[in-house]
mmCIF file of C-alpha atoms and ligand atoms in Angstrom:
data_model
loop_
_atom_site.group_PDB
_atom_site.id
_atom_site.type_symbol
_atom_site.label_atom_id
_atom_site.label_comp_id
_atom_site.label_asym_id
_atom_site.label_seq_id
_atom_site.Cartn_x
_atom_site.Cartn_y
_atom_site.Cartn_z
ATOM 1 C CA LYS A 1 326.400 56.414 171.208
ATOM 2 C CA VAL A 2 327.257 58.490 174.232
ATOM 3 C CA LYS A 3 325.567 57.040 177.273
ATOM 4 C CA HIS A 4 326.742 59.389 180.029
ATOM 5 C CA ALA A 5 326.129 63.087 179.936
ATOM 6 C CA ASN A 6 329.206 65.060 180.852
ATOM 7 C CA LYS A 7 328.780 67.954 183.323
ATOM 8 C CA ASN A 8 330.766 70.150 180.954
ATOM 9 C CA GLY A 9 328.578 71.055 177.993
ATOM 10 C CA PHE A 10 331.480 71.383 175.549
ATOM 11 C CA ALA A 11 333.077 68.112 176.467
ATOM 12 C CA TYR A 12 329.729 66.373 176.151
ATOM 13 C CA TYR A 13 329.119 67.940 172.784
ATOM 14 C CA SER A 14 332.535 67.048 171.381
ATOM 15 C CA ASP A 15 332.329 63.492 172.751
ATOM 16 C CA GLU A 16 329.019 63.145 171.071
ATOM 17 C CA LEU A 17 330.342 64.614 167.852
ATOM 18 C CA TYR A 18 333.358 62.336 167.882
ATOM 19 C CA GLU A 19 331.335 59.232 168.705
ATOM 20 C CA GLY A 20 328.833 60.177 166.038
ATOM 21 C CA MET A 21 331.538 60.532 163.409
ATOM 22 C CA LYS A 22 333.150 57.256 164.394
ATOM 23 C CA GLU A 23 329.786 55.504 164.219
ATOM 24 C CA ARG A 24 329.164 56.948 160.782
ATOM 25 C CA VAL A 25 332.446 55.702 159.371
ATOM 26 C CA VAL A 26 331.909 52.256 160.858
ATOM 27 C CA ASN A 27 328.371 52.090 159.535
ATOM 28 C CA GLU A 28 329.363 53.212 156.068
ATOM 29 C CA LYS A 29 331.977 50.462 155.815
ATOM 30 C CA LEU A 30 329.567 47.902 157.124
ATOM 31 C CA LEU A 31 326.860 48.998 154.764
ATOM 32 C CA HIS A 32 329.180 48.730 151.741
ATOM 33 C CA LYS A 33 330.068 45.222 152.800
ATOM 34 C CA ARG A 34 326.516 44.030 153.412
ATOM 35 C CA LEU A 35 325.290 45.491 150.132
ATOM 36 C CA LYS A 36 328.100 43.802 148.254
ATOM 37 C CA GLU A 37 327.328 40.475 149.948
ATOM 38 C CA LYS A 38 323.612 41.112 149.442
ATOM 39 C CA SER A 39 323.165 40.215 153.092
ATOM 40 C CA LEU A 40 320.828 42.925 154.353
ATOM 41 C CA LEU A 41 318.353 41.618 156.876
ATOM 42 C CA VAL A 42 314.765 42.486 156.186
ATOM 43 C CA TYR A 43 312.428 42.156 159.165
ATOM 44 C CA PHE A 44 308.664 42.286 158.800
ATOM 45 C CA GLN A 45 306.039 43.773 161.079
ATOM 46 C CA PRO A 46 302.402 42.825 160.469
ATOM 47 C CA LYS A 47 299.576 45.312 160.245
ATOM 48 C CA TYR A 48 296.185 44.309 161.601
ATOM 49 C CA ARG A 49 292.624 45.282 160.767
ATOM 50 C CA LEU A 50 291.322 46.669 164.032
ATOM 51 C CA ALA A 51 287.801 45.405 163.350
ATOM 52 C CA ASP A 52 288.747 41.721 163.556
ATOM 53 C CA ASN A 53 292.491 41.579 164.350
ATOM 54 C CA THR A 54 293.273 39.826 161.064
ATOM 55 C CA VAL A 55 296.529 40.550 159.247
ATOM 56 C CA SER A 56 296.116 43.156 156.523
ATOM 57 C CA GLY A 57 299.731 43.387 155.421
ATOM 58 C CA MET A 58 303.309 43.604 156.582
ATOM 59 C CA GLU A 59 305.907 46.352 156.610
ATOM 60 C CA ALA A 60 309.491 45.600 155.598
ATOM 61 C CA LEU A 61 312.056 47.108 157.981
ATOM 62 C CA VAL A 62 315.717 46.765 157.134
ATOM 63 C CA ARG A 63 318.557 45.924 159.543
ATOM 64 C CA ILE A 64 322.219 45.059 159.149
ATOM 65 C CA LYS A 65 324.478 42.860 161.241
ATOM 66 C CA ASP A 66 327.885 44.070 162.373
ATOM 67 C CA ASP A 67 330.844 41.715 162.373
ATOM 68 C CA ASP A 68 329.964 40.502 165.889
ATOM 69 C CA ASP A 69 326.444 39.649 164.785
ATOM 70 C CA ASN A 70 324.827 42.575 166.608
ATOM 71 C CA ILE A 71 321.768 43.896 164.828
ATOM 72 C CA ILE A 72 322.133 47.546 163.787
ATOM 73 C CA SER A 73 319.025 49.749 163.668
ATOM 74 C CA PRO A 74 318.099 51.540 160.440
ATOM 75 C CA LEU A 75 317.987 54.776 162.436
ATOM 76 C CA SER A 76 321.788 54.665 162.569
ATOM 77 C CA PHE A 77 322.544 53.620 158.989
ATOM 78 C CA ILE A 78 319.717 54.975 156.795
ATOM 79 C CA PRO A 79 321.044 58.557 157.198
ATOM 80 C CA VAL A 80 324.505 57.317 156.203
ATOM 81 C CA ALA A 81 323.023 55.479 153.241
ATOM 82 C CA GLU A 82 321.259 58.658 152.184
ATOM 83 C CA GLU A 83 324.374 60.821 152.420
ATOM 84 C CA THR A 84 326.542 58.392 150.493
ATOM 85 C CA GLY A 85 324.035 57.490 147.800
ATOM 86 C CA LEU A 86 324.074 53.856 148.943
ATOM 87 C CA ILE A 87 320.360 54.239 149.645
ATOM 88 C CA ILE A 88 319.530 53.464 146.014
ATOM 89 C CA GLU A 89 321.161 50.025 146.119
ATOM 90 C CA LEU A 90 319.852 49.433 149.656
ATOM 91 C CA GLY A 91 316.343 50.324 148.561
ATOM 92 C CA ASN A 92 316.563 48.042 145.551
ATOM 93 C CA GLN A 93 317.679 45.108 147.671
ATOM 94 C CA VAL A 94 314.908 45.657 150.227
ATOM 95 C CA LEU A 95 312.338 45.890 147.434
ATOM 96 C CA ASP A 96 313.705 42.743 145.850
ATOM 97 C CA GLN A 97 313.603 40.734 149.090
ATOM 98 C CA SER A 98 310.141 42.042 149.929
ATOM 99 C CA CYS A 99 308.665 41.213 146.532
ATOM 100 C CA ALA A 100 310.261 37.766 146.681
ATOM 101 C CA LEU A 101 308.486 37.128 149.987
ATOM 102 C CA ALA A 102 305.151 38.506 148.775
ATOM 103 C CA ARG A 103 305.456 36.222 145.750
ATOM 104 C CA GLN A 104 306.245 33.205 147.919
ATOM 105 C CA LEU A 105 303.252 33.922 150.168
ATOM 106 C CA LEU A 106 300.965 34.371 147.196
ATOM 107 C CA THR A 107 302.101 31.070 145.745
ATOM 108 C CA GLU A 108 301.375 29.430 149.105
ATOM 109 C CA GLY A 109 297.840 30.803 148.957
ATOM 110 C CA ASN A 110 298.370 33.666 151.403
ATOM 111 C CA PRO A 111 297.995 36.907 149.478
ATOM 112 C CA ILE A 112 299.645 39.508 151.686
ATOM 113 C CA LYS A 113 300.531 43.036 150.712
ATOM 114 C CA ILE A 114 304.014 44.136 151.704
ATOM 115 C CA ALA A 115 304.827 47.768 152.417
ATOM 116 C CA VAL A 116 308.347 48.989 151.721
ATOM 117 C CA ASN A 117 309.815 52.268 153.003
ATOM 118 C CA VAL A 118 311.208 54.504 150.298
ATOM 119 C CA SER A 119 313.644 57.372 150.888
ATOM 120 C CA ALA A 120 313.380 60.790 149.288
ATOM 121 C CA SER A 121 316.372 60.207 147.028
ATOM 122 C CA GLN A 122 314.922 56.946 145.740
ATOM 123 C CA PHE A 123 311.550 58.505 145.097
ATOM 124 C CA ASN A 124 313.098 61.490 143.329
ATOM 125 C CA ASP A 125 315.294 59.312 141.116
ATOM 126 C CA THR A 126 313.807 59.436 137.615
ATOM 127 C CA ARG A 127 314.422 55.697 137.233
ATOM 128 C CA PHE A 128 312.376 54.794 140.291
ATOM 129 C CA THR A 129 309.134 53.705 138.632
ATOM 130 C CA ALA A 130 311.067 51.613 136.111
ATOM 131 C CA ILE A 131 313.037 49.959 138.921
ATOM 132 C CA VAL A 132 309.837 49.074 140.765
ATOM 133 C CA ALA A 133 308.196 47.760 137.588
ATOM 134 C CA ASP A 134 311.272 45.608 136.827
ATOM 135 C CA ILE A 135 311.292 44.065 140.293
ATOM 136 C CA LEU A 136 307.565 43.273 140.117
ATOM 137 C CA LEU A 137 308.073 41.675 136.723
ATOM 138 C CA LYS A 138 311.091 39.691 137.893
ATOM 139 C CA HIS A 139 309.011 38.109 140.658
ATOM 140 C CA GLU A 140 305.812 37.986 138.621
ATOM 141 C CA LEU A 141 304.173 39.802 141.484
ATOM 142 C CA PRO A 142 300.947 41.696 140.779
ATOM 143 C CA ALA A 143 301.460 45.337 141.762
ATOM 144 C CA LYS A 144 298.556 45.286 144.202
ATOM 145 C CA TYR A 145 300.706 43.275 146.622
ATOM 146 C CA LEU A 146 303.193 46.115 146.919
ATOM 147 C CA GLU A 147 302.774 49.306 148.880
ATOM 148 C CA LEU A 148 305.375 52.054 149.130
ATOM 149 C CA GLU A 149 305.690 54.187 152.251
ATOM 150 C CA ILE A 150 307.009 57.677 151.724
ATOM 151 C CA THR A 151 307.349 60.624 154.064
ATOM 152 C CA GLU A 152 306.723 64.269 153.322
ATOM 153 C CA SER A 153 310.437 64.788 152.796
ATOM 154 C CA ALA A 154 310.180 62.754 149.583
ATOM 155 C CA LEU A 155 307.633 65.210 148.213
ATOM 156 C CA ILE A 156 309.158 68.456 149.399
ATOM 157 C CA GLU A 157 312.231 68.558 147.122
ATOM 158 C CA ASN A 158 310.488 68.636 143.806
ATOM 159 C CA ILE A 159 306.722 68.618 143.959
ATOM 160 C CA ASN A 160 306.275 68.233 140.211
ATOM 161 C CA SER A 161 308.559 65.275 139.762
ATOM 162 C CA ALA A 162 307.204 63.640 142.924
ATOM 163 C CA ASN A 163 303.699 64.073 141.587
ATOM 164 C CA LYS A 164 304.664 62.504 138.288
ATOM 165 C CA THR A 165 306.338 59.527 139.974
ATOM 166 C CA MET A 166 303.322 59.032 142.159
ATOM 167 C CA ARG A 167 300.930 59.022 139.217
ATOM 168 C CA GLN A 168 303.138 56.530 137.373
ATOM 169 C CA LEU A 169 303.258 54.221 140.373
ATOM 170 C CA ARG A 170 299.509 54.430 140.929
ATOM 171 C CA LYS A 171 299.007 53.692 137.253
ATOM 172 C CA ILE A 172 300.942 50.431 137.444
ATOM 173 C CA GLY A 173 298.853 49.525 140.503
ATOM 174 C CA VAL A 174 301.233 50.079 143.390
ATOM 175 C CA SER A 175 299.664 51.726 146.424
ATOM 176 C CA ILE A 176 301.263 54.612 148.278
ATOM 177 C CA ALA A 177 301.188 55.399 151.968
ATOM 178 C CA LEU A 178 302.099 58.713 153.578
ATOM 179 C CA ASP A 179 304.270 57.616 156.516
ATOM 180 C CA ASP A 180 304.821 59.417 159.834
ATOM 181 C CA PHE A 181 301.840 61.684 159.250
ATOM 182 C CA GLY A 182 301.713 64.665 161.560
ATOM 183 C CA THR A 183 305.440 65.134 162.025
ATOM 184 C CA GLY A 184 306.190 67.279 158.970
ATOM 185 C CA TYR A 185 305.391 70.833 157.988
ATOM 186 C CA SER A 186 302.469 71.192 155.659
ATOM 187 C CA SER A 187 300.816 67.839 155.665
ATOM 188 C CA LEU A 188 297.415 69.121 154.619
ATOM 189 C CA SER A 189 298.488 70.482 151.253
ATOM 190 C CA TYR A 190 300.137 67.131 150.495
ATOM 191 C CA LEU A 191 296.894 65.353 151.163
ATOM 192 C CA ARG A 192 295.190 67.627 148.695
ATOM 193 C CA ASN A 193 297.793 67.508 145.929
ATOM 194 C CA PHE A 194 298.840 63.873 146.095
ATOM 195 C CA ASN A 195 296.698 60.847 145.585
ATOM 196 C CA PHE A 196 297.638 58.620 148.524
ATOM 197 C CA ASN A 197 295.938 55.342 149.345
ATOM 198 C CA VAL A 198 296.997 55.174 152.961
ATOM 199 C CA LEU A 199 297.794 57.562 155.759
ATOM 200 C CA LYS A 200 299.952 56.332 158.623
ATOM 201 C CA ILE A 201 299.558 58.279 161.835
ATOM 202 C CA ASP A 202 302.926 58.767 163.482
ATOM 203 C CA ARG A 203 303.814 56.850 166.600
ATOM 204 C CA SER A 204 304.449 60.028 168.575
ATOM 205 C CA PHE A 205 300.700 60.734 168.721
ATOM 206 C CA VAL A 206 299.838 57.177 169.677
ATOM 207 C CA LYS A 207 302.445 57.208 172.417
ATOM 208 C CA ASP A 208 300.730 60.111 174.161
ATOM 209 C CA LEU A 209 297.155 58.838 173.836
ATOM 210 C CA ASP A 210 297.062 57.345 177.322
ATOM 211 C CA LYS A 211 298.035 60.503 179.169
ATOM 212 C CA ASP A 212 297.280 63.388 176.863
ATOM 213 C CA GLU A 213 293.842 64.581 175.875
ATOM 214 C CA GLN A 214 295.337 66.843 173.187
ATOM 215 C CA ALA A 215 296.882 63.831 171.479
ATOM 216 C CA GLN A 216 293.478 62.150 171.553
ATOM 217 C CA ASN A 217 291.856 65.178 169.955
ATOM 218 C CA ILE A 218 294.515 65.426 167.268
ATOM 219 C CA VAL A 219 294.256 61.740 166.380
ATOM 220 C CA MET A 220 290.452 62.025 166.221
ATOM 221 C CA ALA A 221 290.762 65.008 163.890
ATOM 222 C CA ILE A 222 293.258 63.180 161.654
ATOM 223 C CA VAL A 223 290.979 60.147 161.473
ATOM 224 C CA THR A 224 287.979 62.285 160.551
ATOM 225 C CA LEU A 225 289.969 64.095 157.886
ATOM 226 C CA ALA A 226 291.453 60.915 156.425
ATOM 227 C CA ARG A 227 288.107 59.137 156.344
ATOM 228 C CA SER A 228 286.518 62.045 154.509
ATOM 229 C CA LEU A 229 289.311 61.827 151.920
ATOM 230 C CA ASP A 230 288.740 58.076 151.554
ATOM 231 C CA LEU A 231 292.164 57.207 152.868
ATOM 232 C CA GLN A 232 292.929 53.977 154.652
ATOM 233 C CA ILE A 233 294.199 54.888 158.134
ATOM 234 C CA VAL A 234 296.982 52.934 159.792
ATOM 235 C CA CYS A 235 298.185 53.760 163.273
ATOM 236 C CA GLU A 236 301.822 52.996 164.059
ATOM 237 C CA GLY A 237 303.340 52.191 167.414
ATOM 238 C CA ILE A 238 300.383 50.683 169.266
ATOM 239 C CA GLU A 239 301.806 49.334 172.519
ATOM 240 C CA THR A 240 298.840 49.070 174.890
ATOM 241 C CA GLU A 241 295.352 47.633 174.973
ATOM 242 C CA HIS A 242 294.116 51.068 176.016
ATOM 243 C CA GLN A 243 295.556 52.719 172.871
ATOM 244 C CA LEU A 244 294.072 49.977 170.737
ATOM 245 C CA THR A 245 290.611 50.366 172.259
ATOM 246 C CA PHE A 246 290.665 54.103 171.724
ATOM 247 C CA LEU A 247 291.847 53.857 168.096
ATOM 248 C CA LYS A 248 289.251 51.230 167.325
ATOM 249 C CA ARG A 249 286.503 53.322 168.855
ATOM 250 C CA ILE A 250 287.348 56.438 166.827
ATOM 251 C CA GLY A 251 287.362 54.521 163.555
ATOM 252 C CA CYS A 252 291.002 53.939 162.723
ATOM 253 C CA HIS A 253 291.128 51.064 160.199
ATOM 254 C CA GLU A 254 294.424 49.340 160.862
ATOM 255 C CA GLY A 255 297.160 49.200 163.445
ATOM 256 C CA GLN A 256 300.704 48.114 163.921
ATOM 257 C CA GLY A 257 302.884 47.969 166.986
ATOM 258 C CA PHE A 258 304.574 46.013 169.725
ATOM 259 C CA TYR A 259 301.179 45.293 171.314
ATOM 260 C CA PHE A 260 300.567 42.968 168.365
ATOM 261 C CA THR A 261 304.012 41.973 167.145
ATOM 262 C CA GLN A 262 307.529 43.361 166.908
ATOM 263 C CA PRO A 263 309.290 43.362 163.551
ATOM 264 C CA LEU A 264 310.834 39.915 163.056
ATOM 265 C CA PRO A 265 312.547 37.876 160.353
ATOM 266 C CA TYR A 266 309.791 36.193 158.382
ATOM 267 C CA GLU A 267 310.806 32.704 159.536
ATOM 268 C CA GLN A 268 310.143 33.782 163.137
ATOM 269 C CA LEU A 269 307.006 35.671 162.300
ATOM 270 C CA LYS A 270 305.390 32.904 160.316
ATOM 271 C CA SER A 271 303.940 30.887 163.181
ATOM 272 C CA ARG A 272 302.336 33.990 164.754
ATOM 273 C CA LEU A 273 300.468 35.136 161.694
ATOM 274 C CA TYR A 274 297.659 32.561 161.526
ATOM 275 C CA LEU A 275 297.362 32.962 157.780
ATOM 276 C CA PRO A 276 294.471 31.159 156.087
ATOM 277 C CA ASN A 277 296.759 28.656 154.386
ATOM 278 C CA ASP A 278 299.241 28.059 157.178
ATOM 279 C CA ASP A 279 298.582 24.356 157.345
ATOM 280 C CA ALA A 280 299.978 24.075 153.829
HETATM 281 P P1 LIG B 301 308.938 53.814 160.051
HETATM 282 O O1 LIG B 301 308.798 53.434 158.612
HETATM 283 O O2 LIG B 301 308.043 54.866 160.579
HETATM 284 O O3 LIG B 301 308.816 52.459 160.848
HETATM 285 C C1 LIG B 301 308.260 52.351 162.127
HETATM 286 C C2 LIG B 301 309.326 52.157 163.174
HETATM 287 O O4 LIG B 301 308.674 52.044 164.440
HETATM 288 C C3 LIG B 301 310.141 50.891 163.026
HETATM 289 O O5 LIG B 301 311.433 51.172 163.539
HETATM 290 C C4 LIG B 301 309.434 49.919 163.953
HETATM 291 O O6 LIG B 301 310.262 48.880 164.415
HETATM 292 C C5 LIG B 301 309.042 50.838 165.065
HETATM 293 N N1 LIG B 301 307.878 50.359 165.811
HETATM 294 C C6 LIG B 301 306.855 49.615 165.370
HETATM 295 N N2 LIG B 301 305.946 49.399 166.341
HETATM 296 C C7 LIG B 301 306.414 50.028 167.431
HETATM 297 C C8 LIG B 301 305.914 50.175 168.783
HETATM 298 O O7 LIG B 301 304.858 49.690 169.160
HETATM 299 N N3 LIG B 301 306.676 50.912 169.637
HETATM 300 C C9 LIG B 301 307.859 51.477 169.262
HETATM 301 N N4 LIG B 301 308.538 52.161 170.172
HETATM 302 N N5 LIG B 301 308.350 51.361 167.996
HETATM 303 C C10 LIG B 301 307.633 50.644 167.097
HETATM 304 P P2 LIG B 301 312.741 50.711 162.786
HETATM 305 O O8 LIG B 301 312.571 49.327 162.236
HETATM 306 O O9 LIG B 301 313.889 50.984 163.693
HETATM 307 O O10 LIG B 301 312.794 51.709 161.557
HETATM 308 C C11 LIG B 301 312.977 53.084 161.772
HETATM 309 C C12 LIG B 301 312.830 53.867 160.521
HETATM 310 O O11 LIG B 301 313.862 53.545 159.588
HETATM 311 C C13 LIG B 301 311.526 53.576 159.778
HETATM 312 O O12 LIG B 301 310.467 54.307 160.336
HETATM 313 C C14 LIG B 301 311.879 54.042 158.389
HETATM 314 O O13 LIG B 301 311.745 55.436 158.268
HETATM 315 C C15 LIG B 301 313.365 53.704 158.295
HETATM 316 N N6 LIG B 301 313.517 52.454 157.532
HETATM 317 C C16 LIG B 301 313.415 51.172 157.952
HETATM 318 N N7 LIG B 301 313.611 50.305 156.925
HETATM 319 C C17 LIG B 301 313.829 51.075 155.827
HETATM 320 C C18 LIG B 301 314.092 50.791 154.433
HETATM 321 O O14 LIG B 301 314.143 49.643 153.982
HETATM 322 N N8 LIG B 301 314.288 51.868 153.602
HETATM 323 C C19 LIG B 301 314.225 53.153 154.077
HETATM 324 N N9 LIG B 301 314.424 54.127 153.180
HETATM 325 N N10 LIG B 301 313.970 53.451 155.345
HETATM 326 C C20 LIG B 301 313.771 52.434 156.214
HETATM 327 MG MG1 LIG B 302 307.209 52.994 157.455
HETATM 328 MG MG1 LIG B 303 306.222 55.418 160.160
HETATM 329 MG MG1 LIG B 304 307.663 56.708 162.418
#
């Protein structure tokens, strides 16, 4: 990434372009390698019920390591994965690792639902439901322990096929969350036409809660709307006590964010979760 803005607009732009292209090529190579090795890292970030601060689930968030062991953010390789089609294999591996963990936790007496992010191209792949069903079967994981997070972009391409996929997934018992709510174009019609279980309010609204009365009003309106549609409401990106207090007061059900816990490898997260059967 370019860290220093150049005074000359053109030079800055071409530096950025060049650096961006270089980063893409590097990330594509790396991604190929990690997928082949099956060495993606999957971090987990807990979600909490705001009423009692107990863990309601965890979200799987993928990372890769470069050859110097630096952790690379999904923001810089998910777009590459999408452009190259590698997203299908990446998605399958993340699903597989996530279901394996949910299964392990269930066996240990800690039933925890894991939410996995799904890209538009995965969701619009006609094989998607079958892939999900196969992975659940492989791990003997009941579908109710899996949630899939999709964004509006997954629905926009082909409304009919997206609708079909969603009905199939709901039928096998997987729950579906609409991620990053509020950042897309026509969110309201999606709420009407698709049968979501969960609505996740985008971090950008939460970020502005402390200083911006408009953000407060918008979040209140979203919560009212979602509650009237019987949707579970999760707020992403909670960083302060103040944000938490506000969200709790207006009736948001669950929250997630650095205030509680950052995404971590499960082995590091384990001791912070206080699961009912942790003494086991
Ligand atoms: P997302 O699904 O909306 O995930 C939330 C992002 O916000 C995560 O970034 C998380 O680390 C970050 N976050 C959580 N709490 C806070 C907070 O309190 N403050 C701030 N500033 N950030 C917070 P991350 O892990 O970098 O992931 C970014 C995006 O990459 C995700 O957004 C998701 O769209 C995508 N992604 C991650 N893993 C996968 C995956 O396995 N498959 C696909 N298709 N996309 C993924
Ligand atoms: Mg998500
Ligand atoms: Mg999100
Ligand atoms: Mg987001």
